[in-house]
């Protein structure tokens, strides 16, 4: 039986299905600790998008949307499909994304 917290997947595992719509699944090769950190960055960036919109700050919104995109690419949910990449290219993608997001946070550009 499938957990209610776990979304339905297509038979090939490449997509999740939410309300009948397919969305690219996170790269299953990403180590769980790194994937959790990337999801944390993603959710913080999404909160920053919402806050910048409430504050009518287009510059902050653009920065936050850029961080959302970086996290989504690192997770394999945007960009070149992870199933079309070698394991080395996939590892480079998530490591580079995590390093960029961590560097932004250490530069004081946190969206938490």
PDB file of C-alpha atoms in Angstrom:
ATOM      1  CA  UNK A   1       0.000   0.000   0.000  1.00  0.00           C
ATOM      2  CA  UNK A   2       1.290   3.456  -0.963  1.00  0.00           C
ATOM      3  CA  UNK A   3       1.817   6.044   1.769  1.00  0.00           C
ATOM      4  CA  UNK A   4      -0.387   9.109   1.426  1.00  0.00           C
ATOM      5  CA  UNK A   5       2.777  11.236   1.694  1.00  0.00           C
ATOM      6  CA  UNK A   6       4.329   9.532  -1.315  1.00  0.00           C
ATOM      7  CA  UNK A   7       2.938  10.636  -4.702  1.00  0.00           C
ATOM      8  CA  UNK A   8       1.919   8.205  -7.408  1.00  0.00           C
ATOM      9  CA  UNK A   9       4.691   7.492  -9.933  1.00  0.00           C
ATOM     10  CA  UNK A  10       4.581   6.534 -13.572  1.00  0.00           C
ATOM     11  CA  UNK A  11       5.673   2.922 -14.222  1.00  0.00           C
ATOM     12  CA  UNK A  12       9.116   4.064 -15.441  1.00  0.00           C
ATOM     13  CA  UNK A  13       9.643   6.111 -12.233  1.00  0.00           C
ATOM     14  CA  UNK A  14      10.518   9.266 -14.149  1.00  0.00           C
ATOM     15  CA  UNK A  15       7.436  11.253 -13.182  1.00  0.00           C
ATOM     16  CA  UNK A  16       5.144  11.736 -10.228  1.00  0.00           C
ATOM     17  CA  UNK A  17       1.429  12.248 -10.786  1.00  0.00           C
ATOM     18  CA  UNK A  18      -0.366  14.940  -8.786  1.00  0.00           C
ATOM     19  CA  UNK A  19      -4.040  15.658  -9.478  1.00  0.00           C
ATOM     20  CA  UNK A  20      -3.721  13.872 -12.814  1.00  0.00           C
ATOM     21  CA  UNK A  21      -0.754  15.971 -13.947  1.00  0.00           C
ATOM     22  CA  UNK A  22       2.738  14.567 -14.508  1.00  0.00           C
ATOM     23  CA  UNK A  23       5.737  16.296 -12.946  1.00  0.00           C
ATOM     24  CA  UNK A  24       9.348  15.194 -13.352  1.00  0.00           C
ATOM     25  CA  UNK A  25      10.480  13.179 -10.348  1.00  0.00           C
ATOM     26  CA  UNK A  26      13.557  13.995  -8.309  1.00  0.00           C
ATOM     27  CA  UNK A  27      16.689  12.143  -9.432  1.00  0.00           C
ATOM     28  CA  UNK A  28      16.651   8.918  -7.369  1.00  0.00           C
ATOM     29  CA  UNK A  29      20.474   8.743  -7.294  1.00  0.00           C
ATOM     30  CA  UNK A  30      20.818  11.881  -5.146  1.00  0.00           C
ATOM     31  CA  UNK A  31      21.903  10.828  -1.641  1.00  0.00           C
ATOM     32  CA  UNK A  32      19.047  11.462   0.808  1.00  0.00           C
ATOM     33  CA  UNK A  33      20.953  13.998   2.943  1.00  0.00           C
ATOM     34  CA  UNK A  34      21.790  16.089  -0.131  1.00  0.00           C
ATOM     35  CA  UNK A  35      18.242  15.749  -1.523  1.00  0.00           C
ATOM     36  CA  UNK A  36      16.834  16.886   1.841  1.00  0.00           C
ATOM     37  CA  UNK A  37      19.151  19.923   1.857  1.00  0.00           C
ATOM     38  CA  UNK A  38      18.123  20.784  -1.709  1.00  0.00           C
ATOM     39  CA  UNK A  39      14.422  20.484  -0.791  1.00  0.00           C
ATOM     40  CA  UNK A  40      15.027  22.753   2.205  1.00  0.00           C
ATOM     41  CA  UNK A  41      16.634  25.343  -0.104  1.00  0.00           C
ATOM     42  CA  UNK A  42      13.737  24.950  -2.555  1.00  0.00           C
ATOM     43  CA  UNK A  43      11.064  25.538   0.076  1.00  0.00           C
ATOM     44  CA  UNK A  44      12.941  28.518   1.546  1.00  0.00           C
ATOM     45  CA  UNK A  45      13.227  30.021  -1.940  1.00  0.00           C
ATOM     46  CA  UNK A  46       9.507  29.468  -2.558  1.00  0.00           C
ATOM     47  CA  UNK A  47       8.721  31.239   0.716  1.00  0.00           C
ATOM     48  CA  UNK A  48      10.994  34.093  -0.394  1.00  0.00           C
ATOM     49  CA  UNK A  49       9.083  34.358  -3.689  1.00  0.00           C
ATOM     50  CA  UNK A  50       5.827  34.710  -1.759  1.00  0.00           C
ATOM     51  CA  UNK A  51       7.307  37.284   0.655  1.00  0.00           C
ATOM     52  CA  UNK A  52       8.794  39.358  -2.150  1.00  0.00           C
ATOM     53  CA  UNK A  53       5.458  39.388  -3.956  1.00  0.00           C
ATOM     54  CA  UNK A  54       3.677  40.500  -0.782  1.00  0.00           C
ATOM     55  CA  UNK A  55       6.289  43.244  -0.378  1.00  0.00           C
ATOM     56  CA  UNK A  56       6.068  44.158  -4.079  1.00  0.00           C
ATOM     57  CA  UNK A  57       9.848  43.778  -4.450  1.00  0.00           C
ATOM     58  CA  UNK A  58      10.594  42.628  -8.013  1.00  0.00           C
ATOM     59  CA  UNK A  59      14.358  42.450  -7.439  1.00  0.00           C
ATOM     60  CA  UNK A  60      13.963  40.127  -4.451  1.00  0.00           C
ATOM     61  CA  UNK A  61      11.394  38.091  -6.371  1.00  0.00           C
ATOM     62  CA  UNK A  62      13.781  37.607  -9.302  1.00  0.00           C
ATOM     63  CA  UNK A  63      16.541  36.457  -6.933  1.00  0.00           C
ATOM     64  CA  UNK A  64      14.181  34.063  -5.147  1.00  0.00           C
ATOM     65  CA  UNK A  65      12.881  32.633  -8.439  1.00  0.00           C
ATOM     66  CA  UNK A  66      16.473  32.102  -9.556  1.00  0.00           C
ATOM     67  CA  UNK A  67      17.126  30.109  -6.380  1.00  0.00           C
ATOM     68  CA  UNK A  68      13.968  28.037  -6.975  1.00  0.00           C
ATOM     69  CA  UNK A  69      15.247  27.244 -10.464  1.00  0.00           C
ATOM     70  CA  UNK A  70      18.740  26.337  -9.190  1.00  0.00           C
ATOM     71  CA  UNK A  71      17.243  23.946  -6.620  1.00  0.00           C
ATOM     72  CA  UNK A  72      14.874  22.356  -9.166  1.00  0.00           C
ATOM     73  CA  UNK A  73      17.740  21.797 -11.633  1.00  0.00           C
ATOM     74  CA  UNK A  74      19.947  20.338  -8.880  1.00  0.00           C
ATOM     75  CA  UNK A  75      17.133  17.948  -7.916  1.00  0.00           C
ATOM     76  CA  UNK A  76      16.826  16.869 -11.557  1.00  0.00           C
ATOM     77  CA  UNK A  77      13.300  18.252 -11.875  1.00  0.00           C
ATOM     78  CA  UNK A  78      14.297  20.793 -14.554  1.00  0.00           C
ATOM     79  CA  UNK A  79      16.956  20.937 -17.228  1.00  0.00           C
ATOM     80  CA  UNK A  80      18.273  17.885 -19.027  1.00  0.00           C
ATOM     81  CA  UNK A  81      16.271  14.853 -17.870  1.00  0.00           C
ATOM     82  CA  UNK A  82      18.292  12.903 -15.314  1.00  0.00           C
ATOM     83  CA  UNK A  83      17.661   9.620 -17.130  1.00  0.00           C
ATOM     84  CA  UNK A  84      19.489  11.039 -20.172  1.00  0.00           C
ATOM     85  CA  UNK A  85      22.620  11.884 -18.157  1.00  0.00           C
ATOM     86  CA  UNK A  86      25.508   9.733 -17.031  1.00  0.00           C
ATOM     87  CA  UNK A  87      25.848   9.168 -13.299  1.00  0.00           C
ATOM     88  CA  UNK A  88      28.928  11.447 -13.318  1.00  0.00           C
ATOM     89  CA  UNK A  89      26.969  14.266 -14.986  1.00  0.00           C
ATOM     90  CA  UNK A  90      24.104  13.785 -12.551  1.00  0.00           C
ATOM     91  CA  UNK A  91      26.459  13.942  -9.563  1.00  0.00           C
ATOM     92  CA  UNK A  92      28.084  17.097 -10.956  1.00  0.00           C
ATOM     93  CA  UNK A  93      24.618  18.668 -11.412  1.00  0.00           C
ATOM     94  CA  UNK A  94      23.463  18.123  -7.833  1.00  0.00           C
ATOM     95  CA  UNK A  95      26.844  18.953  -6.278  1.00  0.00           C
ATOM     96  CA  UNK A  96      27.123  22.223  -8.246  1.00  0.00           C
ATOM     97  CA  UNK A  97      23.552  23.217  -7.385  1.00  0.00           C
ATOM     98  CA  UNK A  98      24.015  22.466  -3.693  1.00  0.00           C
ATOM     99  CA  UNK A  99      27.308  24.400  -3.618  1.00  0.00           C
ATOM    100  CA  UNK A 100      25.699  27.413  -5.309  1.00  0.00           C
ATOM    101  CA  UNK A 101      22.742  27.446  -2.928  1.00  0.00           C
ATOM    102  CA  UNK A 102      24.980  26.990   0.125  1.00  0.00           C
ATOM    103  CA  UNK A 103      27.277  29.817  -1.083  1.00  0.00           C
ATOM    104  CA  UNK A 104      24.282  32.138  -1.507  1.00  0.00           C
ATOM    105  CA  UNK A 105      23.276  31.415   2.068  1.00  0.00           C
ATOM    106  CA  UNK A 106      26.796  32.054   3.403  1.00  0.00           C
ATOM    107  CA  UNK A 107      26.936  35.348   1.448  1.00  0.00           C
ATOM    108  CA  UNK A 108      23.941  36.587   3.414  1.00  0.00           C
ATOM    109  CA  UNK A 109      21.474  36.008   0.580  1.00  0.00           C
ATOM    110  CA  UNK A 110      19.413  33.605   2.617  1.00  0.00           C
ATOM    111  CA  UNK A 111      15.724  33.326   1.918  1.00  0.00           C
ATOM    112  CA  UNK A 112      14.865  31.675   5.242  1.00  0.00           C
TER     113      UNK A 112
END
